[in-house]
Short mmCIF file of C-alpha atoms and ligand atoms in Angstrom, two decimals:
data_model
loop_
_atom_site.label_atom_id
_atom_site.label_comp_id
_atom_site.label_asym_id
_atom_site.label_seq_id
_atom_site.Cartn_x
_atom_site.Cartn_y
_atom_site.Cartn_z
CA MET A 5 -52.19 10.03 -14.62
CA GLY A 6 -52.41 7.14 -17.36
CA LYS A 7 -51.93 3.74 -16.46
CA TRP A 8 -49.46 3.06 -19.30
CA GLU A 9 -46.59 2.15 -16.83
CA ASP A 10 -48.87 -1.12 -15.97
CA ASN A 11 -47.97 -2.28 -19.60
CA VAL A 12 -44.19 -1.56 -19.61
CA ARG A 13 -42.04 -4.57 -20.21
CA ARG A 14 -39.96 -4.11 -17.12
CA VAL A 15 -36.48 -5.86 -16.77
CA VAL A 16 -33.63 -5.69 -14.61
CA PRO A 17 -31.01 -5.55 -17.09
CA TYR A 18 -27.41 -7.26 -17.25
CA THR A 19 -24.78 -5.27 -15.75
CA PRO A 20 -21.63 -5.21 -17.97
CA GLY A 21 -18.41 -4.76 -16.39
CA GLU A 22 -16.97 -1.12 -15.88
CA GLN A 23 -15.28 0.71 -18.71
CA PRO A 24 -13.33 3.43 -16.92
CA LYS A 25 -11.89 6.19 -19.23
CA LYS A 26 -8.54 6.51 -17.38
CA ALA A 27 -5.19 6.81 -19.39
CA HIS A 28 -3.44 4.74 -16.68
CA MET A 29 -5.15 2.00 -15.40
CA ILE A 30 -4.65 -1.83 -15.44
CA LYS A 31 -8.11 -3.32 -16.62
CA LEU A 32 -8.49 -6.81 -15.51
CA ASN A 33 -12.31 -6.76 -15.47
CA THR A 34 -14.05 -7.68 -18.47
CA ASN A 35 -11.83 -10.66 -20.02
CA GLU A 36 -10.58 -8.37 -22.86
CA ASN A 37 -7.33 -9.32 -24.71
CA PRO A 38 -4.42 -7.42 -23.64
CA TYR A 39 -2.87 -7.53 -27.12
CA PRO A 40 -4.30 -5.78 -30.48
CA PRO A 41 -6.02 -7.61 -33.03
CA ALA A 42 -4.39 -9.19 -36.11
CA PRO A 43 -2.59 -6.44 -38.15
CA GLU A 44 -5.10 -7.08 -40.96
CA ALA A 45 -7.84 -5.40 -38.84
CA ALA A 46 -5.77 -2.07 -38.82
CA GLU A 47 -5.14 -2.27 -42.38
CA VAL A 48 -8.79 -2.41 -43.25
CA LEU A 49 -9.62 0.58 -41.07
CA LYS A 50 -7.05 2.37 -42.80
CA SER A 51 -8.08 1.80 -46.29
CA PHE A 52 -11.77 1.80 -45.55
CA ASP A 53 -13.55 4.23 -47.89
CA ALA A 54 -16.13 6.30 -45.96
CA SER A 55 -18.42 6.69 -49.14
CA ASP A 56 -19.05 3.02 -48.86
CA LEU A 57 -21.31 4.03 -45.72
CA ARG A 58 -23.80 5.11 -48.12
CA ARG A 59 -24.86 1.39 -48.75
CA TYR A 60 -26.59 -0.78 -46.59
CA PRO A 61 -24.20 -3.76 -45.37
CA ASP A 62 -24.70 -7.25 -46.87
CA PRO A 63 -27.47 -8.68 -44.68
CA ALA A 64 -25.95 -12.06 -44.96
CA ALA A 65 -22.28 -10.82 -43.90
CA GLN A 66 -21.18 -13.34 -46.46
CA ASP A 67 -17.29 -12.37 -46.37
CA LEU A 68 -17.25 -12.85 -42.53
CA ILE A 69 -19.33 -16.20 -42.76
CA CYS A 70 -17.05 -17.62 -45.49
CA GLY A 71 -13.96 -16.41 -43.54
CA ILE A 72 -15.06 -18.18 -40.46
CA ALA A 73 -16.26 -21.43 -42.40
CA ASP A 74 -12.81 -21.52 -44.00
CA PHE A 75 -10.86 -21.35 -40.72
CA TYR A 76 -12.96 -23.97 -38.89
CA HIS A 77 -13.41 -26.20 -42.22
CA VAL A 78 -17.32 -26.35 -42.13
CA LYS A 79 -19.90 -25.06 -44.62
CA SER A 80 -20.89 -21.40 -44.59
CA GLU A 81 -24.48 -22.90 -44.11
CA GLN A 82 -23.60 -24.01 -40.78
CA VAL A 83 -22.42 -20.76 -39.51
CA PHE A 84 -24.63 -17.80 -38.11
CA ALA A 85 -22.97 -14.35 -37.30
CA GLY A 86 -24.18 -11.56 -34.98
CA VAL A 87 -23.18 -8.29 -33.19
CA GLY A 88 -21.22 -10.08 -30.55
CA SER A 89 -22.06 -13.44 -28.93
CA ASP A 90 -24.47 -11.66 -26.90
CA ASP A 91 -26.60 -10.97 -29.92
CA VAL A 92 -26.11 -14.43 -31.33
CA LEU A 93 -27.02 -15.99 -27.79
CA ALA A 94 -30.19 -13.76 -27.40
CA MET A 95 -31.24 -14.69 -31.11
CA ILE A 96 -30.86 -18.44 -29.94
CA PHE A 97 -33.06 -17.72 -26.80
CA LEU A 98 -35.69 -16.30 -29.05
CA THR A 99 -35.74 -18.83 -31.74
CA PHE A 100 -34.99 -22.09 -29.87
CA PHE A 101 -36.26 -21.73 -26.20
CA ASN A 102 -39.96 -21.68 -26.94
CA SER A 103 -41.54 -24.58 -25.77
CA GLY A 104 -42.83 -23.28 -22.49
CA ARG A 105 -40.81 -25.78 -20.42
CA PRO A 106 -37.87 -24.50 -18.36
CA VAL A 107 -34.47 -24.10 -19.94
CA LEU A 108 -31.50 -25.53 -17.93
CA PHE A 109 -28.24 -23.56 -16.92
CA PRO A 110 -25.82 -23.61 -13.93
CA ASP A 111 -26.40 -21.63 -10.89
CA ILE A 112 -23.02 -19.98 -11.16
CA THR A 113 -22.66 -19.01 -14.92
CA TYR A 114 -22.90 -16.08 -17.30
CA SER A 115 -25.39 -13.62 -15.85
CA PHE A 116 -26.84 -12.77 -19.02
CA TYR A 117 -28.64 -15.95 -19.48
CA ASP A 118 -31.41 -15.36 -16.82
CA VAL A 119 -31.83 -11.81 -18.06
CA TRP A 120 -32.79 -13.02 -21.45
CA ALA A 121 -34.86 -15.69 -20.05
CA LYS A 122 -36.82 -13.17 -17.91
CA MET A 123 -37.03 -10.88 -20.61
CA LEU A 124 -38.43 -13.02 -23.27
CA ARG A 125 -40.48 -14.78 -20.65
CA ILE A 126 -38.81 -18.19 -21.02
CA PRO A 127 -39.06 -20.24 -18.01
CA TYR A 128 -35.73 -21.53 -16.56
CA GLU A 129 -34.39 -23.72 -13.89
CA THR A 130 -30.68 -23.22 -12.56
CA VAL A 131 -28.60 -26.26 -11.96
CA PRO A 132 -26.28 -26.29 -9.06
CA LEU A 133 -22.46 -26.60 -9.74
CA ASP A 134 -20.73 -29.13 -7.62
CA ALA A 135 -18.75 -28.15 -4.49
CA ASP A 136 -15.70 -27.47 -6.86
CA PHE A 137 -17.66 -25.38 -9.15
CA ARG A 138 -18.00 -28.14 -11.68
CA ILE A 139 -21.14 -29.02 -13.98
CA GLN A 140 -22.13 -32.43 -13.75
CA SER A 141 -23.54 -33.95 -16.88
CA GLU A 142 -26.06 -36.19 -15.13
CA ASP A 143 -27.73 -33.09 -13.55
CA TYR A 144 -29.02 -32.16 -16.97
CA ASN A 145 -30.48 -35.58 -17.63
CA ARG A 146 -34.21 -34.35 -17.16
CA PRO A 147 -37.36 -32.98 -18.99
CA CYS A 148 -36.64 -29.34 -20.04
CA GLY A 149 -37.00 -26.81 -22.71
CA GLY A 150 -33.37 -26.53 -23.65
CA VAL A 151 -29.80 -26.41 -22.05
CA ILE A 152 -27.09 -23.80 -22.12
CA PHE A 153 -23.70 -23.36 -20.37
CA PRO A 154 -20.22 -21.76 -21.14
CA ASN A 155 -17.43 -24.01 -21.70
CA PRO A 156 -15.17 -23.06 -20.00
CA ASN A 157 -17.84 -21.84 -17.54
CA ALA A 158 -17.68 -18.13 -16.62
CA PRO A 159 -16.86 -16.96 -14.13
CA THR A 160 -15.33 -19.83 -12.72
CA GLY A 161 -13.00 -20.88 -15.75
CA GLU A 162 -13.68 -24.74 -15.25
CA LEU A 163 -13.77 -26.67 -18.41
CA LEU A 164 -16.11 -29.56 -18.87
CA PRO A 165 -14.68 -32.44 -20.90
CA LEU A 166 -16.15 -32.99 -24.40
CA ALA A 167 -17.32 -36.58 -23.36
CA SER A 168 -19.49 -34.84 -20.62
CA ILE A 169 -20.81 -32.55 -23.08
CA GLU A 170 -21.66 -35.10 -25.58
CA ALA A 171 -23.52 -37.05 -22.58
CA VAL A 172 -25.68 -33.70 -21.93
CA ILE A 173 -26.40 -33.70 -25.88
CA ARG A 174 -27.39 -37.43 -25.97
CA GLN A 175 -29.51 -37.16 -22.91
CA ASN A 176 -31.51 -34.19 -24.67
CA PRO A 177 -32.37 -35.06 -27.96
CA ASP A 178 -35.59 -33.34 -28.16
CA VAL A 179 -34.39 -29.80 -27.19
CA ILE A 180 -31.39 -27.48 -28.38
CA VAL A 181 -28.52 -27.62 -26.39
CA VAL A 182 -25.99 -24.73 -26.59
CA VAL A 183 -22.27 -24.73 -25.66
CA ASP A 184 -21.09 -21.03 -25.22
CA GLU A 185 -17.65 -21.29 -25.89
CA ALA A 186 -16.52 -17.53 -25.43
CA TYR A 187 -13.46 -18.86 -23.86
CA ILE A 188 -12.45 -22.01 -25.53
CA ASP A 189 -9.43 -20.90 -27.27
CA PHE A 190 -7.45 -20.65 -23.95
CA GLY A 191 -7.24 -24.26 -23.51
CA GLY A 192 -10.28 -26.03 -24.32
CA GLU A 193 -11.46 -28.76 -26.61
CA SER A 194 -14.28 -27.36 -28.79
CA ALA A 195 -17.55 -29.13 -29.35
CA LEU A 196 -17.68 -27.85 -32.83
CA PRO A 197 -17.01 -31.61 -34.33
CA LEU A 198 -20.10 -32.72 -32.66
CA ILE A 199 -22.31 -30.54 -34.81
CA GLU A 200 -21.79 -33.22 -37.47
CA LYS A 201 -23.37 -35.80 -35.38
CA TYR A 202 -25.99 -34.02 -33.41
CA ASP A 203 -28.77 -31.81 -35.26
CA ASN A 204 -29.85 -30.50 -31.80
CA LEU A 205 -26.24 -28.65 -31.00
CA LEU A 206 -25.40 -25.28 -31.33
CA VAL A 207 -21.58 -24.03 -30.61
CA VAL A 208 -21.35 -20.34 -29.80
CA GLN A 209 -18.07 -18.39 -30.32
CA THR A 210 -16.64 -14.82 -30.18
CA PHE A 211 -14.13 -12.59 -31.67
CA SER A 212 -14.14 -10.63 -28.20
CA LYS A 213 -11.53 -12.58 -26.45
CA SER A 214 -8.96 -14.77 -28.34
CA ARG A 215 -9.10 -12.50 -31.21
CA ALA A 216 -9.05 -9.23 -29.61
CA LEU A 217 -11.93 -7.63 -31.34
CA ALA A 218 -14.48 -6.85 -28.19
CA GLY A 219 -14.93 -3.34 -29.65
CA SER A 220 -15.90 -4.54 -32.92
CA ARG A 221 -18.79 -6.90 -31.74
CA ILE A 222 -18.44 -10.16 -33.86
CA GLY A 223 -20.01 -13.48 -32.57
CA TYR A 224 -20.91 -16.46 -34.37
CA ALA A 225 -22.97 -19.78 -33.97
CA PHE A 226 -22.15 -23.29 -35.41
CA GLY A 227 -24.74 -26.00 -35.95
CA ALA A 228 -26.64 -28.01 -38.54
CA PRO A 229 -27.76 -26.13 -41.66
CA LYS A 230 -31.57 -26.36 -40.50
CA LEU A 231 -30.68 -24.59 -37.08
CA ILE A 232 -29.00 -21.83 -38.83
CA ARG A 233 -31.78 -21.19 -41.26
CA TYR A 234 -34.14 -21.08 -38.14
CA LEU A 235 -31.84 -18.57 -36.65
CA ASN A 236 -31.69 -16.58 -39.95
CA ASP A 237 -35.61 -16.32 -40.20
CA VAL A 238 -35.85 -14.95 -36.52
CA LYS A 239 -32.91 -12.35 -37.21
CA TYR A 240 -34.49 -11.22 -40.49
CA SER A 241 -37.71 -10.76 -38.55
CA PHE A 242 -36.00 -8.49 -36.11
CA ASN A 243 -33.23 -6.52 -37.89
CA SER A 244 -31.73 -7.64 -41.28
CA TYR A 245 -28.68 -5.39 -40.90
CA THR A 246 -27.11 -6.40 -37.77
CA MET A 247 -23.56 -6.32 -38.62
CA ASP A 248 -22.10 -2.75 -40.29
CA ARG A 249 -19.72 -2.70 -43.23
CA VAL A 250 -16.67 -2.05 -41.25
CA THR A 251 -17.08 -4.88 -38.81
CA ILE A 252 -17.87 -7.37 -41.53
CA GLU A 253 -14.63 -6.50 -43.41
CA VAL A 254 -12.56 -6.10 -40.24
CA GLY A 255 -13.56 -9.78 -38.98
CA ALA A 256 -13.19 -11.32 -42.48
CA ALA A 257 -9.62 -9.82 -42.68
CA ALA A 258 -8.58 -10.71 -39.16
CA ILE A 259 -9.71 -14.27 -39.21
CA LYS A 260 -7.47 -15.14 -41.93
CA ASN A 261 -4.25 -14.71 -39.68
CA ARG A 262 -3.97 -17.94 -37.99
CA ALA A 263 -0.35 -17.43 -36.87
CA TYR A 264 -1.18 -14.33 -35.08
CA PHE A 265 -4.13 -15.65 -33.37
CA GLU A 266 -2.10 -18.90 -32.10
CA GLU A 267 0.82 -16.78 -31.05
CA THR A 268 -1.54 -14.37 -29.02
CA ILE A 269 -3.22 -17.18 -27.23
CA LYS A 270 0.14 -18.92 -26.40
CA LYS A 271 1.45 -15.73 -24.68
CA ILE A 272 -1.98 -15.30 -22.59
CA VAL A 273 -1.88 -18.94 -21.62
CA ALA A 274 1.68 -18.61 -20.42
CA THR A 275 0.94 -15.41 -18.38
CA ARG A 276 -2.00 -17.11 -16.80
CA GLU A 277 0.04 -20.12 -15.84
CA TRP A 278 2.54 -17.78 -14.26
CA THR A 279 -0.08 -15.82 -12.33
CA LYS A 280 -1.54 -18.89 -10.95
CA GLU A 281 1.84 -19.79 -9.52
CA GLU A 282 2.29 -16.42 -8.02
CA LEU A 283 -1.37 -16.27 -6.70
CA ARG A 284 -0.94 -19.68 -5.10
CA LYS A 285 2.31 -18.34 -3.21
CA LEU A 286 0.17 -15.67 -1.79
CA GLY A 287 -2.45 -17.92 -0.34
CA PHE A 288 -5.13 -17.48 -3.02
CA VAL A 289 -7.32 -20.49 -3.80
CA PHE A 290 -8.86 -21.17 -7.40
CA GLY A 291 -9.49 -23.86 -9.82
CA ASP A 292 -7.48 -24.72 -12.92
CA SER A 293 -8.78 -22.22 -15.23
CA LYS A 294 -8.66 -22.91 -18.89
CA SER A 295 -10.03 -19.51 -19.88
CA ASN A 296 -8.41 -16.00 -20.00
CA PHE A 297 -9.28 -15.25 -16.29
CA ILE A 298 -8.52 -16.58 -12.98
CA PHE A 299 -11.51 -16.83 -10.23
CA ALA A 300 -9.68 -16.62 -7.09
CA ALA A 301 -10.40 -16.28 -3.51
CA HIS A 302 -8.33 -15.50 -0.36
CA PRO A 303 -9.09 -17.16 2.89
CA LYS A 304 -8.07 -14.22 5.09
CA ILE A 305 -8.92 -11.07 2.85
CA PRO A 306 -12.57 -10.43 2.07
CA ALA A 307 -12.95 -9.96 -1.94
CA GLU A 308 -14.93 -6.91 -1.62
CA GLU A 309 -12.29 -5.37 0.56
CA LEU A 310 -9.63 -6.39 -1.97
CA PHE A 311 -11.85 -5.30 -5.03
CA GLU A 312 -11.82 -1.59 -3.53
CA ALA A 313 -8.30 -1.70 -2.50
CA LEU A 314 -7.17 -2.75 -6.10
CA LYS A 315 -9.83 -0.17 -7.62
CA GLU A 316 -8.08 2.64 -5.45
CA ALA A 317 -4.73 1.76 -7.10
CA ASP A 318 -6.46 1.74 -10.60
CA ILE A 319 -6.36 -1.99 -11.16
CA TYR A 320 -9.70 -3.07 -12.20
CA VAL A 321 -11.07 -6.49 -11.49
CA ARG A 322 -14.63 -8.00 -11.28
CA HIS A 323 -16.50 -8.86 -8.09
CA PHE A 324 -19.88 -10.54 -8.10
CA THR A 325 -22.30 -10.24 -5.25
CA GLU A 326 -24.56 -12.84 -6.50
CA PRO A 327 -24.93 -15.76 -5.87
CA GLU A 328 -23.79 -15.93 -2.17
CA ARG A 329 -21.53 -18.76 -3.00
CA ILE A 330 -19.16 -16.72 -5.07
CA ARG A 331 -19.17 -13.55 -3.07
CA ASN A 332 -15.77 -13.97 -1.79
CA TYR A 333 -14.18 -14.51 -5.23
CA LEU A 334 -12.62 -12.05 -7.67
CA ARG A 335 -12.53 -12.64 -11.39
CA ILE A 336 -9.18 -11.47 -12.74
CA THR A 337 -8.53 -11.28 -16.49
CA ILE A 338 -5.25 -12.09 -17.88
CA GLY A 339 -3.37 -9.05 -19.14
CA THR A 340 0.11 -8.59 -20.30
CA ASP A 341 3.11 -10.00 -18.39
CA ALA A 342 3.81 -6.39 -17.04
CA GLU A 343 -0.01 -5.99 -16.05
CA MET A 344 0.17 -9.05 -14.14
CA GLN A 345 3.51 -8.51 -12.31
CA GLU A 346 2.01 -5.19 -11.24
CA LEU A 347 -0.99 -7.01 -9.81
CA ILE A 348 1.13 -9.36 -8.02
CA SER A 349 3.31 -6.77 -6.64
CA PHE A 350 0.33 -4.87 -5.38
CA LEU A 351 -1.24 -7.92 -3.71
CA LYS A 352 2.21 -9.03 -2.07
CA GLN A 353 2.67 -5.42 -0.53
CA TYR A 354 -1.20 -5.62 0.44
CA GLY A 355 -0.71 -8.63 2.38
CA LYS A 356 2.62 -7.57 3.84
CA ASP A 357 0.97 -4.45 5.15
CA ARG A 358 -1.90 -6.30 6.84
CA ARG A 359 0.43 -9.17 7.71
CA LEU A 360 -1.91 -11.62 6.03
CA CYS A 361 0.35 -13.07 3.16
N1 PMP B 462 -20.69 -15.61 -23.18
C1 PMP B 462 -19.89 -15.32 -22.08
C2 PMP B 462 -19.69 -16.70 -21.23
C3 PMP B 462 -19.31 -14.23 -21.75
O1 PMP B 462 -18.45 -14.18 -20.66
C4 PMP B 462 -19.34 -13.16 -22.78
C5 PMP B 462 -18.66 -12.07 -22.33
N2 PMP B 462 -19.24 -11.00 -21.61
C6 PMP B 462 -20.09 -13.43 -23.77
C7 PMP B 462 -20.79 -14.55 -23.98
C8 PMP B 462 -20.59 -12.35 -24.93
O2 PMP B 462 -19.36 -11.74 -25.41
P1 PMP B 462 -19.35 -10.84 -26.80
O3 PMP B 462 -20.84 -10.55 -26.75
O4 PMP B 462 -18.36 -9.77 -26.52
O5 PMP B 462 -19.06 -11.88 -27.88
#
């Protein structure tokens, strides 16, 4: 046998949440939006001419980039787009975390960061969250090769105030600071205005959550034009045509509808606050999530047991076994009012049957 296996780039991949193919289920496990995307997305799909697929897409995805730039009142040179924010974040790791010094991110955070770091052989150090699962900006005041964290953080939903984000950026002028704002639209204040002030800041967002287009795969980053140029250089050295024609058109059309976007978010936020109240009555403990999920634990019911019981009832939530500190928590995505009512009814009955809540 040859020794080729010695030279394989071995990786332990990121595990995405389950996508069960059941007709009747309540799917609260991958932070998807329970409402459809803006109607403009459906209109594009209905009128799309399949013969256009003969041609390669626009490698610069200009229609989409200009749509994003218009919506956020920035210049198109300040926007980079990719195949979901996962693609954008992977390009950022590849482009900017290249100093050989460790990149810093929280110990409890999006579990893709350490996967990219390991795959790309980027050294990293995790910075423990405080006892309330909060990021402390002082902890990021040390020599490093870059900083990345989600705001609100995932899977905790905890929001870091803009002043603390600015402190992290100011403490780290010689490296790139990345704020992953996948969930910012559900109640946080975006760091976007800070890109005008700091040329070492990248703000990453996605169409997957607040714009209900997880299936289309659209993510984007805002930053100084120089940062965007460096990102594009790496992208074009990897794959020029990352985004397909349909996706570019769908994204460009959907982002035009500001009213629908705002209305959907309002509904999800109202449902989230209702769910918090109900979970509190049942004895669950959780922080003040500003995202489209709640990270909750019950002092008397082990998370793993509840996760299995919910799954048995075709209610899917997410349970992380690592790190140890979050083993007793469940991450529950906010669905429609009806879905959350069903979840709460199930939990009430479960607690009653076991005389726990
Ligand atoms: N960042 C965070 C914090 C996330 O939770 C997710 C969703 N899994 C992503 C980025 C990636 O989302 P997408 O690739 O769908 O834009």
